[in-house]
mmCIF file of C-alpha atoms in Angstrom:
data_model
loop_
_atom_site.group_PDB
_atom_site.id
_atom_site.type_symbol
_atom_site.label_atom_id
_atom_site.label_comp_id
_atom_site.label_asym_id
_atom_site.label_seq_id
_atom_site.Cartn_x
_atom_site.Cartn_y
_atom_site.Cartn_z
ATOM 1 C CA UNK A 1 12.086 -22.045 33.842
ATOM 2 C CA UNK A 2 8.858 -23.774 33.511
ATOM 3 C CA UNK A 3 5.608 -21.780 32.505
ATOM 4 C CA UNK A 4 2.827 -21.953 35.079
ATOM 5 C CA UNK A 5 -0.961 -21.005 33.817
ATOM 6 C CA UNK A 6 -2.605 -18.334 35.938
ATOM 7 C CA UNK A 7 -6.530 -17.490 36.645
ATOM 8 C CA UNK A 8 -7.411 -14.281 38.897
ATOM 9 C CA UNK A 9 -11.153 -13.661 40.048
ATOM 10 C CA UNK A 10 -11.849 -10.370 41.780
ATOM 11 C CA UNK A 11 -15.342 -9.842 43.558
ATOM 12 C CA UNK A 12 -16.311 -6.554 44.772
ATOM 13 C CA UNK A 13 -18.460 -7.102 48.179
ATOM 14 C CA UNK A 14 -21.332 -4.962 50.085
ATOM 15 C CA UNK A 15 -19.200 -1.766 50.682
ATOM 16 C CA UNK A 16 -17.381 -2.208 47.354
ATOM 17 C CA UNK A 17 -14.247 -3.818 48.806
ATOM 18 C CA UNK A 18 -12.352 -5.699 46.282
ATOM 19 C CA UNK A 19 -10.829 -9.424 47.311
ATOM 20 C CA UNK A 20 -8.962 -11.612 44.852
ATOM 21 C CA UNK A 21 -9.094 -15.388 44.327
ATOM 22 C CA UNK A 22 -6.433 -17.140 42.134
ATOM 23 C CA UNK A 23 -5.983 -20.573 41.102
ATOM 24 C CA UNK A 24 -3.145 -22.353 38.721
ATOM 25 C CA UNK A 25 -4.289 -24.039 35.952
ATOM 26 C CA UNK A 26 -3.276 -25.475 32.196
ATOM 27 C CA UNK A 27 -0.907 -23.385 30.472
ATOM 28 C CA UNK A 28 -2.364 -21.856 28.180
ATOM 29 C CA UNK A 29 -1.274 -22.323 24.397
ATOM 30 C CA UNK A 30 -3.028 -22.016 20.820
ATOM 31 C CA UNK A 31 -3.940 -25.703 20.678
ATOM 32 C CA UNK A 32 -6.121 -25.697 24.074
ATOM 33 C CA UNK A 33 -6.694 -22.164 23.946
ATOM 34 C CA UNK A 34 -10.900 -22.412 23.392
ATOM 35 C CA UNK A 35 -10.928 -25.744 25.258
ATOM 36 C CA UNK A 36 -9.861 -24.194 28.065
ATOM 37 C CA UNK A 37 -12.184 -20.764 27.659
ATOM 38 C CA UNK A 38 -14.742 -23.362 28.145
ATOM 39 C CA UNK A 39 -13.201 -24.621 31.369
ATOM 40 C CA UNK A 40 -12.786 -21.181 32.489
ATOM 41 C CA UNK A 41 -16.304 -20.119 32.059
ATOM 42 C CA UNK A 42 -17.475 -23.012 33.377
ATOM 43 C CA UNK A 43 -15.338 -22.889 36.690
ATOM 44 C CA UNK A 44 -15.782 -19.071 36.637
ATOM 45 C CA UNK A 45 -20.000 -19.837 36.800
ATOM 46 C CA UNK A 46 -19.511 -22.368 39.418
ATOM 47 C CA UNK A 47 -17.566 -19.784 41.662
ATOM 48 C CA UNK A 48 -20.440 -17.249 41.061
ATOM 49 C CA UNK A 49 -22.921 -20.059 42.203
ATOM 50 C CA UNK A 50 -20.968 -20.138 45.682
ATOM 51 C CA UNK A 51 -20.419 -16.508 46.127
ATOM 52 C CA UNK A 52 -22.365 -13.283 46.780
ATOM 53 C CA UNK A 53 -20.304 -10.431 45.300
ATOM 54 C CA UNK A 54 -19.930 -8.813 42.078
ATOM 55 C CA UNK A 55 -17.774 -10.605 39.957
ATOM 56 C CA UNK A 56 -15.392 -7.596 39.128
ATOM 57 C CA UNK A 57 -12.677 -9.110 37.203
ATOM 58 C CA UNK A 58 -11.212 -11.839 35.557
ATOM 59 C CA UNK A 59 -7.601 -12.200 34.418
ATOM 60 C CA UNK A 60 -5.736 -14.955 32.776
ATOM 61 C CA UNK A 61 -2.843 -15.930 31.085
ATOM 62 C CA UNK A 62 0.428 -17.905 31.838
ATOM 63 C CA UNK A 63 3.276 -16.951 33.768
ATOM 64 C CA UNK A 64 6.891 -17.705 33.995
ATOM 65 C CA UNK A 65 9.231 -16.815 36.481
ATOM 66 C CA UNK A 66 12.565 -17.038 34.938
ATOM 67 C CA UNK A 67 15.286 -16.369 37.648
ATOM 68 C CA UNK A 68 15.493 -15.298 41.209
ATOM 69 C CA UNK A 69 18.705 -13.798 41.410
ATOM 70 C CA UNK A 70 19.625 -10.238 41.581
ATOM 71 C CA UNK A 71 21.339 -8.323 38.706
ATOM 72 C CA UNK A 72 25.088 -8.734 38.584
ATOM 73 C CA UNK A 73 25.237 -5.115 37.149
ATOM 74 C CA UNK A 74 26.151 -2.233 39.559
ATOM 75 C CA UNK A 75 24.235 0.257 37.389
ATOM 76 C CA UNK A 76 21.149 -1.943 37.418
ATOM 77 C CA UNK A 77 19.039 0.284 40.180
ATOM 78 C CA UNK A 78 15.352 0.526 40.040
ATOM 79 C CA UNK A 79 15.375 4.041 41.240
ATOM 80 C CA UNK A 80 16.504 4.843 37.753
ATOM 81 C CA UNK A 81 13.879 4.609 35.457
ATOM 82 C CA UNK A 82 12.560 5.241 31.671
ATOM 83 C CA UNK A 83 9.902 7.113 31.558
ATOM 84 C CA UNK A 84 7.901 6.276 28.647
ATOM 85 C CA UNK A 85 5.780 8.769 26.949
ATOM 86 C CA UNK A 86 3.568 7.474 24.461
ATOM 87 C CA UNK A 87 -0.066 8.413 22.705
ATOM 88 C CA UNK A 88 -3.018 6.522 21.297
ATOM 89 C CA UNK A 89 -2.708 7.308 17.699
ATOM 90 C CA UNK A 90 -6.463 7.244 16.938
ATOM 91 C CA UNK A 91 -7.966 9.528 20.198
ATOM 92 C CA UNK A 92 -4.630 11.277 20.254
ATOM 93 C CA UNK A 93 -5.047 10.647 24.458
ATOM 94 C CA UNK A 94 -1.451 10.463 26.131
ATOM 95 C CA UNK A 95 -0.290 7.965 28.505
ATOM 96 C CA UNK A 96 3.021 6.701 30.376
ATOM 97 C CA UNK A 97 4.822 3.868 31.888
ATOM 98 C CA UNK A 98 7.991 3.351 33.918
ATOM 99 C CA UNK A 99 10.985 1.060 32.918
ATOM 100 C CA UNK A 100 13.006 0.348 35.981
ATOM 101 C CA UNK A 101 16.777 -0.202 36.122
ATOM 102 C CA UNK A 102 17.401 2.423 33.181
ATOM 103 C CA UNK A 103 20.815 1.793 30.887
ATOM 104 C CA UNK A 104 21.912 5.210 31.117
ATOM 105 C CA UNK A 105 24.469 4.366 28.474
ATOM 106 C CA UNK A 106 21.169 4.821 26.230
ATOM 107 C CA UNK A 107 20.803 8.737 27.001
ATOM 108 C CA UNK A 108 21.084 11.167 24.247
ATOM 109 C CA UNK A 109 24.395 13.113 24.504
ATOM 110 C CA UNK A 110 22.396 16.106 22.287
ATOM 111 C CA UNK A 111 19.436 15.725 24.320
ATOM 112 C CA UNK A 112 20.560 14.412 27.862
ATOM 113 C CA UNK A 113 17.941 13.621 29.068
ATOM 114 C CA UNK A 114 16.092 11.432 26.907
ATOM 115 C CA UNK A 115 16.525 8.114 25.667
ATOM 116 C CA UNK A 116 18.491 8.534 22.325
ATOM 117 C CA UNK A 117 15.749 7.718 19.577
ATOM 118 C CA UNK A 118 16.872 8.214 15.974
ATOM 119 C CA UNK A 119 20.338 5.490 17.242
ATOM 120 C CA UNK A 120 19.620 2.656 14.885
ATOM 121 C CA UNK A 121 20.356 0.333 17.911
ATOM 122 C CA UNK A 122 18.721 -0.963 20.788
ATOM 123 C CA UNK A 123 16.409 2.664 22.038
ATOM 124 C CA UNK A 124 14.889 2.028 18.148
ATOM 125 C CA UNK A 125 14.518 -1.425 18.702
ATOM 126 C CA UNK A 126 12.659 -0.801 21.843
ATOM 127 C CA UNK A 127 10.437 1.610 20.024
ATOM 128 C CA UNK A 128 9.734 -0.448 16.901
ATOM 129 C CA UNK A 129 9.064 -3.125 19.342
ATOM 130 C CA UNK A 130 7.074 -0.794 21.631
ATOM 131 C CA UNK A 131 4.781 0.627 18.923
ATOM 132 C CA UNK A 132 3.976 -2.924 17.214
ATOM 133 C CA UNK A 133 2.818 -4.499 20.685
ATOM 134 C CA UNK A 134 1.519 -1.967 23.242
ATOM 135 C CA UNK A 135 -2.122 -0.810 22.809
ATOM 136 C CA UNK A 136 -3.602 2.143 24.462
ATOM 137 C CA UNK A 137 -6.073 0.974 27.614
ATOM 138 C CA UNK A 138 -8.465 1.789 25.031
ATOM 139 C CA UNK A 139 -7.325 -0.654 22.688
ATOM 140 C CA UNK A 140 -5.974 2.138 19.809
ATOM 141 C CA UNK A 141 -2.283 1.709 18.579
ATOM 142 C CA UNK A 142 0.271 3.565 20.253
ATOM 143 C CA UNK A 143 3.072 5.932 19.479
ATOM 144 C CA UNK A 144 6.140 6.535 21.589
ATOM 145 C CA UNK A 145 6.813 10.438 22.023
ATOM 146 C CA UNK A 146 9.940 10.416 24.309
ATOM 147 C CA UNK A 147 11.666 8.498 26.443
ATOM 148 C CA UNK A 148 12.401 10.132 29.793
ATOM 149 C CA UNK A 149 15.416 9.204 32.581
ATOM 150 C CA UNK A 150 13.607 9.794 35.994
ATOM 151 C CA UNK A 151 14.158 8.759 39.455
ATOM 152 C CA UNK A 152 12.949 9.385 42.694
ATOM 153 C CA UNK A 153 12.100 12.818 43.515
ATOM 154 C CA UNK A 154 15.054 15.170 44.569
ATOM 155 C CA UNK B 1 -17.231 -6.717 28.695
ATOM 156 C CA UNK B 2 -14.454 -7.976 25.594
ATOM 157 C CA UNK B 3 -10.861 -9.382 27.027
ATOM 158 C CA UNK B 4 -8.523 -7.141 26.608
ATOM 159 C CA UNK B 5 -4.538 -8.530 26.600
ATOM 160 C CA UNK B 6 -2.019 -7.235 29.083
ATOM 161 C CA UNK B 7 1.765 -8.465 29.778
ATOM 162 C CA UNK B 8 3.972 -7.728 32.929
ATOM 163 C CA UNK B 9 7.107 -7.681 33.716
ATOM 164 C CA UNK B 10 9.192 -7.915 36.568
ATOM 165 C CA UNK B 11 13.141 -6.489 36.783
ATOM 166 C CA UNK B 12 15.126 -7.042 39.635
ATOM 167 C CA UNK B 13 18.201 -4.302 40.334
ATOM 168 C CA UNK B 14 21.465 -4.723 41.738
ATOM 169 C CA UNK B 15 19.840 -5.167 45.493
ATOM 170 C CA UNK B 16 17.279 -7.185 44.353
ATOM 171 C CA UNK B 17 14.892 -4.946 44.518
ATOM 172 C CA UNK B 18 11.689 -5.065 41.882
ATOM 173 C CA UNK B 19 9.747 -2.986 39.703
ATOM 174 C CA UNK B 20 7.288 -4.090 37.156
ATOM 175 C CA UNK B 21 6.484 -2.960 33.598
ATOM 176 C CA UNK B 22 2.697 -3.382 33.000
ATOM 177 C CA UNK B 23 1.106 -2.729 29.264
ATOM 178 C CA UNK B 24 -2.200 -3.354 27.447
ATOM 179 C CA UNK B 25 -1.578 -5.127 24.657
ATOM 180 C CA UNK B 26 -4.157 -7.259 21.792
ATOM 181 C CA UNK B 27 -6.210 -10.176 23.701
ATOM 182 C CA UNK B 28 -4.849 -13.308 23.222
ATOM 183 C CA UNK B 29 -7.028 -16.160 20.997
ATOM 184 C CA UNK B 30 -6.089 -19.053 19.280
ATOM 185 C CA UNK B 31 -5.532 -17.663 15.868
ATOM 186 C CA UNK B 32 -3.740 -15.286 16.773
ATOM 187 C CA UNK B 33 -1.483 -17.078 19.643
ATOM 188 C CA UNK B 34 1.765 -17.096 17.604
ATOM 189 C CA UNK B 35 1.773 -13.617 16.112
ATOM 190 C CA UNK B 36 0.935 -12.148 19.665
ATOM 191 C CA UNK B 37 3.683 -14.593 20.891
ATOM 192 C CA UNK B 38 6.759 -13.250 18.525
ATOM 193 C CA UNK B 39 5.421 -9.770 19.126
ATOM 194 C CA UNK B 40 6.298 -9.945 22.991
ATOM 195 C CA UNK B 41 9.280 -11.577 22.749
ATOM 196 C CA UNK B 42 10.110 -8.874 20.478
ATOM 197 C CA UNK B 43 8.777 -6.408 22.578
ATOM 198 C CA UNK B 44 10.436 -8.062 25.740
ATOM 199 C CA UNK B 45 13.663 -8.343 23.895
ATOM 200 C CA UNK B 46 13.340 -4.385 23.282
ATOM 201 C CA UNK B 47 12.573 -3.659 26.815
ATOM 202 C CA UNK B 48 15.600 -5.671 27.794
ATOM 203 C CA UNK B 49 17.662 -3.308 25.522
ATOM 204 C CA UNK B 50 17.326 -0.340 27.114
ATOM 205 C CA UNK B 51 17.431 -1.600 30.832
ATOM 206 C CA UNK B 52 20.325 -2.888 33.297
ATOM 207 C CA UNK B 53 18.207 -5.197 35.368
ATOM 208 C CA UNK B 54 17.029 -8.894 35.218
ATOM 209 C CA UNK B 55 14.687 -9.859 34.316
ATOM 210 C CA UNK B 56 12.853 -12.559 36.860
ATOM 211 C CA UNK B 57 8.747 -13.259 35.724
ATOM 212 C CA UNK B 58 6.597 -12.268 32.825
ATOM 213 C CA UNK B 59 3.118 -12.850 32.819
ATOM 214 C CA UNK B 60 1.169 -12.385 29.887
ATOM 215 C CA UNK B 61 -2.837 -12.960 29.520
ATOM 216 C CA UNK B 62 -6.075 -11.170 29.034
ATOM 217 C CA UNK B 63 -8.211 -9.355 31.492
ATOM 218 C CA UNK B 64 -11.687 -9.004 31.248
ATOM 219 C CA UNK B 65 -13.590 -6.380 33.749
ATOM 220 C CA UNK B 66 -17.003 -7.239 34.206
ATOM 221 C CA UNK B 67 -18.365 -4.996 36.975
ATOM 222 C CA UNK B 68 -17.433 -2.038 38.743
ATOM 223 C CA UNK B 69 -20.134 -1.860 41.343
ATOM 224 C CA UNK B 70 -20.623 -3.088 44.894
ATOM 225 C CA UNK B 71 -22.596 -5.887 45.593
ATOM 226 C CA UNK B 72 -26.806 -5.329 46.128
ATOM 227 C CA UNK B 73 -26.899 -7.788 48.941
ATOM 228 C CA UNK B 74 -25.612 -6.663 52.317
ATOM 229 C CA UNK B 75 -24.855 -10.567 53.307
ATOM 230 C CA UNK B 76 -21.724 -9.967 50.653
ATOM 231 C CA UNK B 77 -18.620 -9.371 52.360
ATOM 232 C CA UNK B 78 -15.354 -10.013 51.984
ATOM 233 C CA UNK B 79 -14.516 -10.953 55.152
ATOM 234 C CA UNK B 80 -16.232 -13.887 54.828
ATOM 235 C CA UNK B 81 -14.545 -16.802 52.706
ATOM 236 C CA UNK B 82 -14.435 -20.438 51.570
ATOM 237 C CA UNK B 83 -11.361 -21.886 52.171
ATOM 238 C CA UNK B 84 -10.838 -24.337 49.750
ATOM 239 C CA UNK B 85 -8.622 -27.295 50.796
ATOM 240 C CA UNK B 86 -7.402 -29.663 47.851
ATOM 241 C CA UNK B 87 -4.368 -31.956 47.157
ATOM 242 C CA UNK B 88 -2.340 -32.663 44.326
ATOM 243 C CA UNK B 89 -3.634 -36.261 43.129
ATOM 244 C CA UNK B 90 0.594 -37.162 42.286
ATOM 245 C CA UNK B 91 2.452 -35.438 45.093
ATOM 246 C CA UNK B 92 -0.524 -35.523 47.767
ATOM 247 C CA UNK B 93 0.452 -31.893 49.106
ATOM 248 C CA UNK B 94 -1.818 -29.626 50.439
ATOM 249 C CA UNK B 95 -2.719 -26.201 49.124
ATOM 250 C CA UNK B 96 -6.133 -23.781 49.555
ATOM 251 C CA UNK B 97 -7.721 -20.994 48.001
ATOM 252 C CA UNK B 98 -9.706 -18.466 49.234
ATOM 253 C CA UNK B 99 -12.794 -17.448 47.845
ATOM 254 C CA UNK B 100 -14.599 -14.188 49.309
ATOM 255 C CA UNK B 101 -18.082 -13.473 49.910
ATOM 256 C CA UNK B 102 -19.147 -17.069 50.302
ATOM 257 C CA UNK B 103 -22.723 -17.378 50.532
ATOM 258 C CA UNK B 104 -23.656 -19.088 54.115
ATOM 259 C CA UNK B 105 -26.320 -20.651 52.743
ATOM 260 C CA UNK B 106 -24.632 -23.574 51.454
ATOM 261 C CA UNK B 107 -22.929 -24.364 54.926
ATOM 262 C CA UNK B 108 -23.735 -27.635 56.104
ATOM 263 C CA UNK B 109 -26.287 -28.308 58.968
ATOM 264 C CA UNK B 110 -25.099 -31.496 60.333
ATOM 265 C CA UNK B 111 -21.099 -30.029 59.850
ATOM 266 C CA UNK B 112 -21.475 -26.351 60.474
ATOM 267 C CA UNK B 113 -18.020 -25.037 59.731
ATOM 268 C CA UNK B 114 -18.082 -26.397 56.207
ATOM 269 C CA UNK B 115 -20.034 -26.202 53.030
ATOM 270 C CA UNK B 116 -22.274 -28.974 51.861
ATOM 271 C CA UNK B 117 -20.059 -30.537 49.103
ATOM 272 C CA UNK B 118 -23.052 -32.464 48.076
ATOM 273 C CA UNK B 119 -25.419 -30.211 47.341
ATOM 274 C CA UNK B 120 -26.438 -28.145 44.124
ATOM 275 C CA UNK B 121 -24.275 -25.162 43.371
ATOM 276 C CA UNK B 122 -21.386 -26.416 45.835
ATOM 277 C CA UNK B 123 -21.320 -29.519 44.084
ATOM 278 C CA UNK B 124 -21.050 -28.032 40.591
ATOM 279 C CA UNK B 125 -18.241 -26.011 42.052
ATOM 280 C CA UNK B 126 -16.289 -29.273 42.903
ATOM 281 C CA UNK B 127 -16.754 -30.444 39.508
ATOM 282 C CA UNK B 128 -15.473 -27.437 38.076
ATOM 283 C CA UNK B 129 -12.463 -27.121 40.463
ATOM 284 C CA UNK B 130 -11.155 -30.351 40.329
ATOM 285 C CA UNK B 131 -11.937 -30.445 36.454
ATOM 286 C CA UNK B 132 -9.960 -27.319 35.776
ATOM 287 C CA UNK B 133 -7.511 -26.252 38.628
ATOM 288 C CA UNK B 134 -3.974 -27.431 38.781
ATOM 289 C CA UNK B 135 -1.605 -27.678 41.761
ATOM 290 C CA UNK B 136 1.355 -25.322 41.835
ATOM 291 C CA UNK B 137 3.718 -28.164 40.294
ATOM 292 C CA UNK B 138 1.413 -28.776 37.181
ATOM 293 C CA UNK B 139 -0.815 -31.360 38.627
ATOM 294 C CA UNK B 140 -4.407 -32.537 38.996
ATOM 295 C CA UNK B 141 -6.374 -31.633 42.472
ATOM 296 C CA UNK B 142 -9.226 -33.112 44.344
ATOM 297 C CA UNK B 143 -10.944 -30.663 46.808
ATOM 298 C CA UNK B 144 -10.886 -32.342 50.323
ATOM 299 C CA UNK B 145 -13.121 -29.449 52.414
ATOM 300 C CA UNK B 146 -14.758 -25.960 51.732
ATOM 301 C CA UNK B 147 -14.768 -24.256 55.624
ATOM 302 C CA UNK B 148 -15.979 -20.870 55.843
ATOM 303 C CA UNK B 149 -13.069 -18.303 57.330
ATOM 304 C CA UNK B 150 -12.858 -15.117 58.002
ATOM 305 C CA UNK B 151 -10.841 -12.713 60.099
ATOM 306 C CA UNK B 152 -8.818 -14.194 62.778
ATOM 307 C CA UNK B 153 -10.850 -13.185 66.135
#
């Protein structure tokens, strides 16, 4: 599926209500990536000149949407999700995110219900993977604690 | 304030229902586009291990936040917009943006429902737009009308 490039500006008006603008634009890769920084800031300037609120935000990057079909997998249910608990390894601060659509197959048969880490297969992988890309909202590296199974609430 | 990187995901379940996985991750530069690059696909491919669902969009960039205060002026409101009217120079279809708290001063006197594409900062805008904006299919635009909008009445 093709890649589309992506550029969000949020303005925060009078009574602090938030409104987005978005626009496509060049993909983004590491030959034009300070050519079009320049662009950016320049377009992002010209939008201030026409506008009154705060600029609040700006987000950018490249997006691809890569199928629009449903899962063919009965198990596959986004009320079952992996409940990642993780910690910034330099302010020790904790955080979490949810992984919908949870292979239970991955649980823990010792530990039931976690994710089994310590399986030299994919929950490690996922980990590994986990700790060498995700950074805290602060920007420290990150270390997975756990890896919960939760769903809605019963 | 510095860019900071992000990536989302979106999985789609057996219904078709979605949820997203959102993370911060290191901002994206040129130098370091290709590390960053095998990283996600890595940490993508990891995510993908440990879930049943299918994976339709990712969206990776940075995110800068600039400001988290309201606006001084009392003029500034979100209700009011530019809608920006523009066509792909190939395909000649029509899109728009909205832009919110347009500033009324650069409406046009002699074409009041629209901004003054001529004139200072509204002009610089149409050099920027058209310079830098694409159309959904990849191609260059040309702005055809700024009107100010706001809430249907």
């Amino acid at each position: 599926m093709p890649v589309t490039g992506k550029l969000t500006i949020s303005h925060i008006d009078y009574d602090g209500e938030v409104s987005n603008s978005f626009a496509h634009v060049t993909v983004l890769s590491a030959a034009n990536f300070d050519a079009q920084a320049t662009l950016r800031t320049n377009y992002v300037a010209a939008v201030e000149a026409i506008v009154l609120g705060n600029l609040q935000k700006t987000e950018y990057g490249n997006m691809s949407l890569q199928s629009n079909s449903a899962s063919d997998d009965q198990d596959a249910q986004r009320e079952l999700k992996w409940l990642v608990s993780y910690h910034d390894t330099t302010s020790l601060k904790r955080y979490s995110l949810e992984i919908g659509t949870a292979d239970v197959a991955q649980l823990d048969p010792n530990d039931r219900a976690h994710a089994n880490i310590g399986d030299a297969g994919v929950v490690d992988a996922f980990v590994t993977a986990f700790e060498a890309y995700v950074l805290s909202p602060t920007g420290g590296a990150v270390s997975v604690d756990e890896i919960t199974l939760v769903g809605r609430p019963v | 304030m510095a860019d900071k990187g992000f990536v989302t995901l979106t999985i789609a379940d057996y219904d078709t229902e979605v949820s997203l996985v959102a993370v911060a991750c290191t901002a994206l530069s040129a130098a370091n586009w290709t590390a960053q690059s095998i990283a996600r696909g890595l940490f993508i491919s990891g995510v993908q291990g440990i879930s049943k669902g299918l994976r339709v969009q990712q969206q990776y960039g940075n995110r800068n936040l600039e400001n988290i205060g309201a606006a001084e002026l009392p003029v500034a409101q979100r209700e009011l917009k530019w809608l920006v009217q523009y066509h792909d120079t190939v395909t000649l279809a029509r899109y728009t943006i909205t832009v919110p708290c347009a500033d009324v001063a650069l409406l046009d006197p002699d074409n009041r429902p629209y901004a003054l594409l001529s004139g200072g900062a509204m002009s610089f805008f149409v050099s920027q737009f058209n310079g830098f904006v694409l159309s959904p299919t990849g191609h260059a635009v040309v702005i055809d009308s700024i009107k100010l909008v706001g809430r249907a009445l």
